[in-house]
Coordinates of C-alpha atoms and ligand atoms in Angstrom, one line a residue:
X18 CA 37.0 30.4 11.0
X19 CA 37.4 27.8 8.2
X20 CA 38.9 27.5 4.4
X21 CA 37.3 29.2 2.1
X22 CA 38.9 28.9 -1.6
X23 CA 37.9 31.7 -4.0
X24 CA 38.4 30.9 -7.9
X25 CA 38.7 33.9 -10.5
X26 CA 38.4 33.3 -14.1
X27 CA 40.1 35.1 -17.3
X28 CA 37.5 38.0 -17.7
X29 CA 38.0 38.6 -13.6
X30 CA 41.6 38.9 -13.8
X31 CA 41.9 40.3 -17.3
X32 CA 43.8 43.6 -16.5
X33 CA 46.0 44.8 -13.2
X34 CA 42.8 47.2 -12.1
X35 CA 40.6 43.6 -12.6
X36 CA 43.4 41.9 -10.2
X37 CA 43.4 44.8 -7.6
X38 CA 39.5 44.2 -7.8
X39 CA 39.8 40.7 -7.0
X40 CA 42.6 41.2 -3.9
X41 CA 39.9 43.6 -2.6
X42 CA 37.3 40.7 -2.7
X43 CA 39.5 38.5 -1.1
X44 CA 40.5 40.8 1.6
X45 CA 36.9 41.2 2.5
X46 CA 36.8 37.3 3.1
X47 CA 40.1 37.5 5.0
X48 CA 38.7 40.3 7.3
X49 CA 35.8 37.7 8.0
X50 CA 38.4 35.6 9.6
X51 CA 38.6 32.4 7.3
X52 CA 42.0 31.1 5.6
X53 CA 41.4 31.7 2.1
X54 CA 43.1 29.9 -1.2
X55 CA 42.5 31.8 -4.1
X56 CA 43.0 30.1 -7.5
X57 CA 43.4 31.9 -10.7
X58 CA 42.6 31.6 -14.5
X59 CA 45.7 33.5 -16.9
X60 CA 44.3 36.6 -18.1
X61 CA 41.2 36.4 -20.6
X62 CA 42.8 35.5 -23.9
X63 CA 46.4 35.0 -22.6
X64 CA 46.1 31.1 -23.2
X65 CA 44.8 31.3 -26.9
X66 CA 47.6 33.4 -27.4
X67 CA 50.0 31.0 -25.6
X68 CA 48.3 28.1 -27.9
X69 CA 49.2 30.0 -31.0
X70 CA 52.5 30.7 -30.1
X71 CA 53.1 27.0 -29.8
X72 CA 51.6 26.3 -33.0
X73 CA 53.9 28.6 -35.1
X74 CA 56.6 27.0 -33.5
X75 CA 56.0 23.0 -34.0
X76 CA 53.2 21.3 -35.7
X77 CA 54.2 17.5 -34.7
X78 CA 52.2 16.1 -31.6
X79 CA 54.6 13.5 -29.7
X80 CA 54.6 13.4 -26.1
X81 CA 57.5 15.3 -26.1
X82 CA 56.3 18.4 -27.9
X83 CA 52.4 18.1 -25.7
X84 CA 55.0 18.1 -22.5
X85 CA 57.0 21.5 -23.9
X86 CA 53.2 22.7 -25.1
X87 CA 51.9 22.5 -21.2
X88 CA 55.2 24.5 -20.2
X89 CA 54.3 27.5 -22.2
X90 CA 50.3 27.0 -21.8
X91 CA 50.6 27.1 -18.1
X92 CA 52.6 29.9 -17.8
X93 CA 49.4 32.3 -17.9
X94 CA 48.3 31.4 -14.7
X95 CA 51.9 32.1 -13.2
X96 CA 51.8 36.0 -14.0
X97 CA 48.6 36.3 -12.8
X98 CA 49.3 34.1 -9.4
X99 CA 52.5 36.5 -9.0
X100 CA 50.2 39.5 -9.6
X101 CA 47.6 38.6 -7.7
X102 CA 50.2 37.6 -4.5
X103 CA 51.5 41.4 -5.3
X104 CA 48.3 43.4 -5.3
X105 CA 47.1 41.3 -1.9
X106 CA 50.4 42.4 -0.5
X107 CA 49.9 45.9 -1.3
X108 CA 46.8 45.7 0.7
X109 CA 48.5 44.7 3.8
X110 CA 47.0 40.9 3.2
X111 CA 50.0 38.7 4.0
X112 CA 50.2 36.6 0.8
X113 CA 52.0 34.6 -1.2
X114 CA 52.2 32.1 -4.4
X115 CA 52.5 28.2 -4.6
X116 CA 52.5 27.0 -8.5
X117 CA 50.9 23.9 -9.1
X118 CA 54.3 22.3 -8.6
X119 CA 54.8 23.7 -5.4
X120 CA 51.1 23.2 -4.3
X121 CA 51.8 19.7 -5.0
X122 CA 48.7 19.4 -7.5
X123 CA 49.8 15.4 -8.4
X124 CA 48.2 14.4 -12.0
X125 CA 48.7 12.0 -14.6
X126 CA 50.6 12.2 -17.8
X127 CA 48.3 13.3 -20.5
X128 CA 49.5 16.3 -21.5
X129 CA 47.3 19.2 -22.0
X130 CA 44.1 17.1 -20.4
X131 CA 45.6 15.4 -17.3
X132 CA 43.5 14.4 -14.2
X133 CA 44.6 15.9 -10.8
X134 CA 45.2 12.2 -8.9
X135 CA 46.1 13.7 -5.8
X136 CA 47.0 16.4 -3.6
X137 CA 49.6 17.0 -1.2
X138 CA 48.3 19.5 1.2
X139 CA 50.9 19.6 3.6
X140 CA 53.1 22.4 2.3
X141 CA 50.0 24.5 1.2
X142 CA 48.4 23.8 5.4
X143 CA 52.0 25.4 6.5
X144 CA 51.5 28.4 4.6
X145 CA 47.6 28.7 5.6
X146 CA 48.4 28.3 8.9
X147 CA 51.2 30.9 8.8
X148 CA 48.7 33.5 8.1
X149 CA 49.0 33.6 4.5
X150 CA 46.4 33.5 1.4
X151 CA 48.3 31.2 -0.7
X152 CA 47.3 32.0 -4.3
X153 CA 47.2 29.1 -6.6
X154 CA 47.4 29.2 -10.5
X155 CA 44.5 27.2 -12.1
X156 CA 44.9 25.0 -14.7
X157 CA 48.5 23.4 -13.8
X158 CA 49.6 20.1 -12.6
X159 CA 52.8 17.8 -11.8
X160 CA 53.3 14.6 -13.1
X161 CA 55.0 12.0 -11.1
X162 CA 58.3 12.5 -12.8
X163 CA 58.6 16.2 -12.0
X164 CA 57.0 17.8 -15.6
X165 CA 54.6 20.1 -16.1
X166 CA 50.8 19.3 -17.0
X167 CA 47.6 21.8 -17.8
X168 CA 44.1 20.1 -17.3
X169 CA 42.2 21.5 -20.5
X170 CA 40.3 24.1 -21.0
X171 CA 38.6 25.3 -18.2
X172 CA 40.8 23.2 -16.0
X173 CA 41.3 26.5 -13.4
X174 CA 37.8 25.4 -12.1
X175 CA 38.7 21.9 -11.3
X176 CA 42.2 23.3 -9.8
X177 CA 39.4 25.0 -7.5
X178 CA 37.0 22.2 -6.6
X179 CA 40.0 19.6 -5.9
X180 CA 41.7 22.4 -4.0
X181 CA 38.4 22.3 -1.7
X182 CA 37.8 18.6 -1.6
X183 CA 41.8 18.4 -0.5
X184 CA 41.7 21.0 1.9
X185 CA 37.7 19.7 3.3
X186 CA 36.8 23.4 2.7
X187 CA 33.8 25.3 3.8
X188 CA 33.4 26.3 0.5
X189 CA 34.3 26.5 -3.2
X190 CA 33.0 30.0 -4.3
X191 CA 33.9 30.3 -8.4
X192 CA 33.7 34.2 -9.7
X193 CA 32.8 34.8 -13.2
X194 CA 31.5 37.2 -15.5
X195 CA 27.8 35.8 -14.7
X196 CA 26.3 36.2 -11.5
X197 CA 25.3 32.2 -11.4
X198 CA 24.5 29.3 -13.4
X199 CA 21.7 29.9 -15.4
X200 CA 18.6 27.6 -17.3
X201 CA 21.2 28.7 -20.9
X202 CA 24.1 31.4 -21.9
X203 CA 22.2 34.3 -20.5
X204 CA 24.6 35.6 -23.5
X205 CA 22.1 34.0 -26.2
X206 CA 19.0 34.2 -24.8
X207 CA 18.4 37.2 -22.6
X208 CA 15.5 35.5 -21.1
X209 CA 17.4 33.2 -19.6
X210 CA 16.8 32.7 -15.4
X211 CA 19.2 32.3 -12.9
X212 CA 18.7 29.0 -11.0
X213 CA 19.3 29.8 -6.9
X214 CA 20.0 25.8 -7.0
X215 CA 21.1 23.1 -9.5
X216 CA 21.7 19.7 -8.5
X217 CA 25.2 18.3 -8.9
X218 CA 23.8 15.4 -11.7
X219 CA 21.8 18.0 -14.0
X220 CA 25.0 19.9 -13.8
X221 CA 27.2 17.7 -14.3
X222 CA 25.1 16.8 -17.9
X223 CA 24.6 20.9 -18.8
X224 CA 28.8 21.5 -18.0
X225 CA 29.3 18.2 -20.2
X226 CA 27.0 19.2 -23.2
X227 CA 28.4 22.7 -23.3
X228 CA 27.8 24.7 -20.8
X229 CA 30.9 25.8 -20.0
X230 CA 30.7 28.0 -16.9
X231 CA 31.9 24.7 -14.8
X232 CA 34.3 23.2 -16.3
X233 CA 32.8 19.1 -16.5
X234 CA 35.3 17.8 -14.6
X235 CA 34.8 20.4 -11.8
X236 CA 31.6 19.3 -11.7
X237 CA 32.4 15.5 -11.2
X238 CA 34.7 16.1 -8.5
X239 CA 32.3 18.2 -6.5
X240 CA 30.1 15.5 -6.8
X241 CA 31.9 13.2 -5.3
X242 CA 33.3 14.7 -3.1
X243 CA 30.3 17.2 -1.5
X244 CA 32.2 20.1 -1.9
X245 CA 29.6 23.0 -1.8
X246 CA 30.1 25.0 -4.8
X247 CA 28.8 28.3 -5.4
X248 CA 29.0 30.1 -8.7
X249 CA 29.0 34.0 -8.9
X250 CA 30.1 37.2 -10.4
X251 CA 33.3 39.0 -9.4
X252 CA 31.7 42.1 -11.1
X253 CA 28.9 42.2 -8.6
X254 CA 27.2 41.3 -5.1
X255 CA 24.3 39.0 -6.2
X256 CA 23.5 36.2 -4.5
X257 CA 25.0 32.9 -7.0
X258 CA 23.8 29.6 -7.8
X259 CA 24.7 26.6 -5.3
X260 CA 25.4 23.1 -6.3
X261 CA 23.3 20.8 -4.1
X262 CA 22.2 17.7 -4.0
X263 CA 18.8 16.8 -5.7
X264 CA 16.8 16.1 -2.8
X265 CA 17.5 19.8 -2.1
X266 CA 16.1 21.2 -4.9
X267 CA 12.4 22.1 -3.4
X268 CA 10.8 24.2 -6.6
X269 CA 11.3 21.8 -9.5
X270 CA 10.8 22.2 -12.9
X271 CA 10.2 18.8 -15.6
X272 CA 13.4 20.9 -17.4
X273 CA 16.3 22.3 -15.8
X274 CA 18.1 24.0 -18.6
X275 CA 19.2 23.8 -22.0
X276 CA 22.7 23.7 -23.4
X277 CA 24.6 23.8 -26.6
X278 CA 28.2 23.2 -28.2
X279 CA 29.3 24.5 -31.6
X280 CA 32.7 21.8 -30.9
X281 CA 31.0 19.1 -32.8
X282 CA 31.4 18.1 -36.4
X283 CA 29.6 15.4 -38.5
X284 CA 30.3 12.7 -40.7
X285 CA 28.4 10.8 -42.4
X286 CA 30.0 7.2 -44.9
X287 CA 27.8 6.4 -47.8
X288 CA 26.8 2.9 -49.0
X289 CA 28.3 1.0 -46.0
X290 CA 27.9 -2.6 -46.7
X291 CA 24.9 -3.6 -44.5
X292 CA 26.5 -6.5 -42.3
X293 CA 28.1 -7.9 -38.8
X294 CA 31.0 -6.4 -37.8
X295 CA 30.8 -3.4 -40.0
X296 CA 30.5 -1.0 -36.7
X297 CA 33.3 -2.6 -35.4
X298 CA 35.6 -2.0 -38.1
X299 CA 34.3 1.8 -38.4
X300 CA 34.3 2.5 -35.0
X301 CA 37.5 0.1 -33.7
X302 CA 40.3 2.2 -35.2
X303 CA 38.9 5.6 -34.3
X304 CA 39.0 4.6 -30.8
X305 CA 42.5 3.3 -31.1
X306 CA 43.5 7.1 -32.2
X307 CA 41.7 7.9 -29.0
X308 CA 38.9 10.0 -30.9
X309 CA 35.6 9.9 -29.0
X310 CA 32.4 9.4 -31.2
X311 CA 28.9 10.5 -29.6
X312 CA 25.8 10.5 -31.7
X313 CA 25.8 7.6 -33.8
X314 CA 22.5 7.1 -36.4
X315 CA 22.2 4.4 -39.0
X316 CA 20.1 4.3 -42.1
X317 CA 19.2 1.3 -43.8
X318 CA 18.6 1.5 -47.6
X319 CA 15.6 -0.1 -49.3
X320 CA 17.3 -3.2 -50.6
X321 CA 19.1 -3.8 -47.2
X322 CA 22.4 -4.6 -48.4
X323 CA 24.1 -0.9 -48.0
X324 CA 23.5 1.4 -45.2
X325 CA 24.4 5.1 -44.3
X326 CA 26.1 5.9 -41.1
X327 CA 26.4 9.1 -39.4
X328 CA 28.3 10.4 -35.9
X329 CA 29.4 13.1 -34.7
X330 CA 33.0 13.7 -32.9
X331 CA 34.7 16.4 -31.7
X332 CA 35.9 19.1 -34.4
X333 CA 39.4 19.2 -33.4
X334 CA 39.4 15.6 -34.2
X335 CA 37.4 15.9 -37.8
X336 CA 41.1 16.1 -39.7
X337 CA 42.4 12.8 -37.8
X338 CA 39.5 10.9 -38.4
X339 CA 38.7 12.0 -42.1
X340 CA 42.1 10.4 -42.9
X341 CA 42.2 7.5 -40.8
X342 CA 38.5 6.8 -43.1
X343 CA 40.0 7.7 -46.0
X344 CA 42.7 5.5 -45.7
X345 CA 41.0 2.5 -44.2
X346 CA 38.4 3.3 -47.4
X347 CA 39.0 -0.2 -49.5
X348 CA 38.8 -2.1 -46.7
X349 CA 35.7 -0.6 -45.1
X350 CA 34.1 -0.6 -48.6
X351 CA 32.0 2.5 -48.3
X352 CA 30.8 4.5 -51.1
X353 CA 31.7 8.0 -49.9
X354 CA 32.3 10.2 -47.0
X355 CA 30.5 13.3 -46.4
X356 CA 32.1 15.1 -43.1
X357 CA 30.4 18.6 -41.8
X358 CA 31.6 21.3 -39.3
X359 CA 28.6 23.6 -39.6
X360 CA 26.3 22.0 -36.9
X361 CA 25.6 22.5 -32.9
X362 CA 24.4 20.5 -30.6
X363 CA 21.5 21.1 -28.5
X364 CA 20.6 19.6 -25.3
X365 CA 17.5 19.5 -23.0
X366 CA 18.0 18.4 -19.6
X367 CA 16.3 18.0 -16.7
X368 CA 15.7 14.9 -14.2
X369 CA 11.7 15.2 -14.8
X370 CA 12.6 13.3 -18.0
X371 CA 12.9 10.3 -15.7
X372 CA 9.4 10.2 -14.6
X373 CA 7.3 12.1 -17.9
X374 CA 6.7 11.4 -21.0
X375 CA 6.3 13.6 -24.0
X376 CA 9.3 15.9 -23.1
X377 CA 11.3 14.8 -26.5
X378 CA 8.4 14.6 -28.6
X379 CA 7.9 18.3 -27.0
X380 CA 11.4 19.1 -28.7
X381 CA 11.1 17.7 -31.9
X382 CA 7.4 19.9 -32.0
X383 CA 9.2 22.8 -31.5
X384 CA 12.0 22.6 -33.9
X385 CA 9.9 20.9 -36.4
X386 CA 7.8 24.0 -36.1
X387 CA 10.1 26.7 -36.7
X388 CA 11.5 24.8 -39.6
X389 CA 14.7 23.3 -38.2
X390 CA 15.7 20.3 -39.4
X391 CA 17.1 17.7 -36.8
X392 CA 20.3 15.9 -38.1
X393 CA 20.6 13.4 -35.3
X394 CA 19.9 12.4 -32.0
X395 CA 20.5 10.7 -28.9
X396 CA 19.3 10.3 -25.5
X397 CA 20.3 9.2 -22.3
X398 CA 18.2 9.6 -19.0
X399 CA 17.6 13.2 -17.9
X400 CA 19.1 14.4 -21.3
X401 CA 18.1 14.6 -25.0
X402 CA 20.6 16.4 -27.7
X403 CA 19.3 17.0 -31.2
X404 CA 22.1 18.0 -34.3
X405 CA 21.5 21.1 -36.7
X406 CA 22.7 23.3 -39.1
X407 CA 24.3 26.1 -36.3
X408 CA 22.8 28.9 -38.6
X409 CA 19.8 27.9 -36.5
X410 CA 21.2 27.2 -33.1
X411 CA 20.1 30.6 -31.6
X412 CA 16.5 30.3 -33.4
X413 CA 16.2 26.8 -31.8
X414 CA 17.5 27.6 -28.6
X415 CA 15.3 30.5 -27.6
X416 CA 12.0 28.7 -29.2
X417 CA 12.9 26.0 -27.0
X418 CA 13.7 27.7 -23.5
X419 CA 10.1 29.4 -24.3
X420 CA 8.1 26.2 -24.9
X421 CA 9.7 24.5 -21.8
X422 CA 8.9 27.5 -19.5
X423 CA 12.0 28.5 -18.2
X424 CA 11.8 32.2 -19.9
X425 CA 12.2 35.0 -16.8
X426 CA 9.1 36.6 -15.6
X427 CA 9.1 40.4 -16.4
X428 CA 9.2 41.2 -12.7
X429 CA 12.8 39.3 -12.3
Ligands
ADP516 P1 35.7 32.1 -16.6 O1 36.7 32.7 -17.5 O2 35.3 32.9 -15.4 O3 36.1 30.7 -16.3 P2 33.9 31.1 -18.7 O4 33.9 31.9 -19.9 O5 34.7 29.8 -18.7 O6 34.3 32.0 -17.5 O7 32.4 30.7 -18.3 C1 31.4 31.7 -18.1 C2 30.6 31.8 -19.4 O8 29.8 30.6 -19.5 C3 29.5 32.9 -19.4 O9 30.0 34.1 -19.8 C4 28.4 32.4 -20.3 O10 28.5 32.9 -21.6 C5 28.7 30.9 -20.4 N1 27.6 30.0 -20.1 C6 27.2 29.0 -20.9 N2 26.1 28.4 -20.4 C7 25.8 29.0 -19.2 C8 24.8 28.8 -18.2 N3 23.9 27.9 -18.3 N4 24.8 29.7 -17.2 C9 25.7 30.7 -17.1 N5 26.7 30.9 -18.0 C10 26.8 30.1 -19.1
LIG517 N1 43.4 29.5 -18.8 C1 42.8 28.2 -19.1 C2 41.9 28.4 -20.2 O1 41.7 29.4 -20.8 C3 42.2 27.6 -17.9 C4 41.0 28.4 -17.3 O2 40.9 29.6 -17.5 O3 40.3 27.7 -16.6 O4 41.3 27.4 -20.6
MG518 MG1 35.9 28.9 -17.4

């Protein structure tokens, strides 16, 4: 016997016939003898709804009205805990709900992106040990003075993963609409292969860079803590992908898998003055408005004395930071700014790019090849990422998961 915590997402628990589906699947790991925590995402669309709801109601963002936002936000994940609890029960599987409050799911104080910073397990043991499946809402938090928190999107996998690391479960098994993680969005590119094993720091880069099947977090905190994830479909029996360890990995390939992001947005300041401190004085007040720059390129004009810089940010940050330029235009002294929302990110990963050259020249080949022009780029270790017009982002992507091999056999 041991803990076993079972994660649903949105598209698994998007109707009452989808929960009853799910309280089946956890009965089956009941009947195997473990204690099970189940964790569960709202109902697929119920928190965009939730989002706009808030949004017709209050435009200002204090900390006051982000605090009342995660009240309503989180309140998805209630209905579908309380359904869940009711269609287990209707089974004859002892059951019962604990909302993040009562699970004691400790976090931080930034609303609507807080970090779990503890757990108290204690009441969630009693229930276990009861005989109960104590179904958990994803996605929700406590902060230490008693108010509600949601941990971004995607946040019910990390609700999951810290769950498991909490509890030292046997496992961490996350049902989705895909049977497994796989080398891209099996959505975009058909050809794309399911990987039997990924290792937790290629991950880690793919869920970061878009791929958004773990949420990143998630991924950190499995990490670190050895929880032994397993991704897989509530809509069928195939075997799922496990997060290991790299060492484990026996069959590897120089690439792992490819991801994108359409959340990025470019801009680019004309006829910056070409001197010391100039990045500083871009960059410095964007970070004091907590917006996160990533890809940064810098072109130098013929004469030297003016310079074009271009990053990229997020896009829900493009309005905020567009201002904050605008305003801040006299004193920066550049020409103009040119900002642009129709681009994605691509990313190539793979910890083969450690040891082999030529993989990034491979990428630019490609691209260059099928005509798509490559806005910026940046690199880090096992990863390279490449900006372009997202009219070409499925073009790109399938050319690319062809030239690195990772297109299914036929047979598979
Ligand atoms: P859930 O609602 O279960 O949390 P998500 O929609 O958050 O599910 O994540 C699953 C989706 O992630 C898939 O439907 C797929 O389109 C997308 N995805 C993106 N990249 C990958 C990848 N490399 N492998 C598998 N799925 C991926
Ligand atoms: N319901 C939340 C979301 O849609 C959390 C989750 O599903 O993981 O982002
Ligand atoms: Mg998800």
């Amino acid at each position: 016997m041991g803990i076993i915590v079972q994660k649903f997402g949105g598209t698994s628990v998007a109707s009452t016939e989808h929960i009853k589906n799910v309280a089946r699947r956890v009965k089956m790991e009941v009947d195997k003898g473990n204690q099970v925590v189940v964790v569960v995402s709202a109902m697929s669309g119920s928190t965009d709804q939730l989002i706009k709801w808030v949004q017709q109601v209050s435009e200002v963002n204090s900390p006051q009205t982000q605090a009342e936002c995660d009240v309503v936000v989180s309140s998805g994940e209630q209905v579908t805990s309380g359904l869940l609890a009711l269609a287990l029960n209707a089974l004859g599987v002892p059951a019962r709900s604990m909302q993040g409050w009562q699970a004691r799911i400790n976090t931080d104080m930034v609303y609507g992106k807080a970090r779990i910073e503890s757990i108290d397990t204690e009441n969630l043991l009693k229930h276990l040990d009861q005989g109960d499946v104590v179904v958990v809402p994803g996605f929700q938090g406590i902060t230490i003075d008693g108010r509600v928190t949601t941990l971004g999107r995607g946040g019910s996998d990390t609700s999951a993963v810290a769950l498991a690391a909490a509890l030292h479960a046997d496992r961490c098994d996350i049902y989705t609409d895909v049977d497994g993680v796989y080398t891209t969005d099996p959505r975009i590119v058909p050809k794309a292969r399911k990987l039997q094993k990924v290792g937790y720091e290629e991950m880690l880069e793919m869920a970061s860079l878009g791929a958004k099947v773990l949420q990143t977090r998630s991924v950190e905190m499995a990490m670190k803590y050895g929880v032994r994830v397993q991704v897989l479909s509530s809509f069928s029996d195939e075997p799922g992908t496990l997060l290991v360890n790299e060492e484990e990995i026996v069959e590897r390939r120089l690439i792992t898998g490819i991801a994108y992001s359409r959340n990025d947005a470019q801009i680019t300041l004309v006829g910056v003055e070409n001197q010391p401190g100039v990045a500083a004085d871009i960059f410095g007040p964007l970070s004091e408005a907590e917006i996160n720059v990533d890809m940064i390129v810098q072109n130098i004009s013929e004469n030297g004395t003016r310079t074009d810089l271009t990053f990229t940010l997020s896009k829900s940050d493009l309005g905020r930071a567009v201002q904050l330029l605008e305003k801040a235009k006299d004193s920066l002294k550049y020409n103009s700014l040119i900002s642009n929302e129709k681009v994605a990110k691509v990313s190539v990963i793979g910890v083969g790019m450690r040891s082999h050259a030529g993989l990034a020249q491979k990428m630019f080949k490609v691209l260059a090849e099928k005509g798509i022009n490559i806005l910026v780029i940046s690199t880090s270790e096992i990863k390279i990422s490449v900006l372009v017009d997202e009219e070409y982002l499925e073009l790109g992507l399938r050319a690319l998961h062809t030239a690195y091999d990772l297109d299914a056999q036929e047979e598979e």
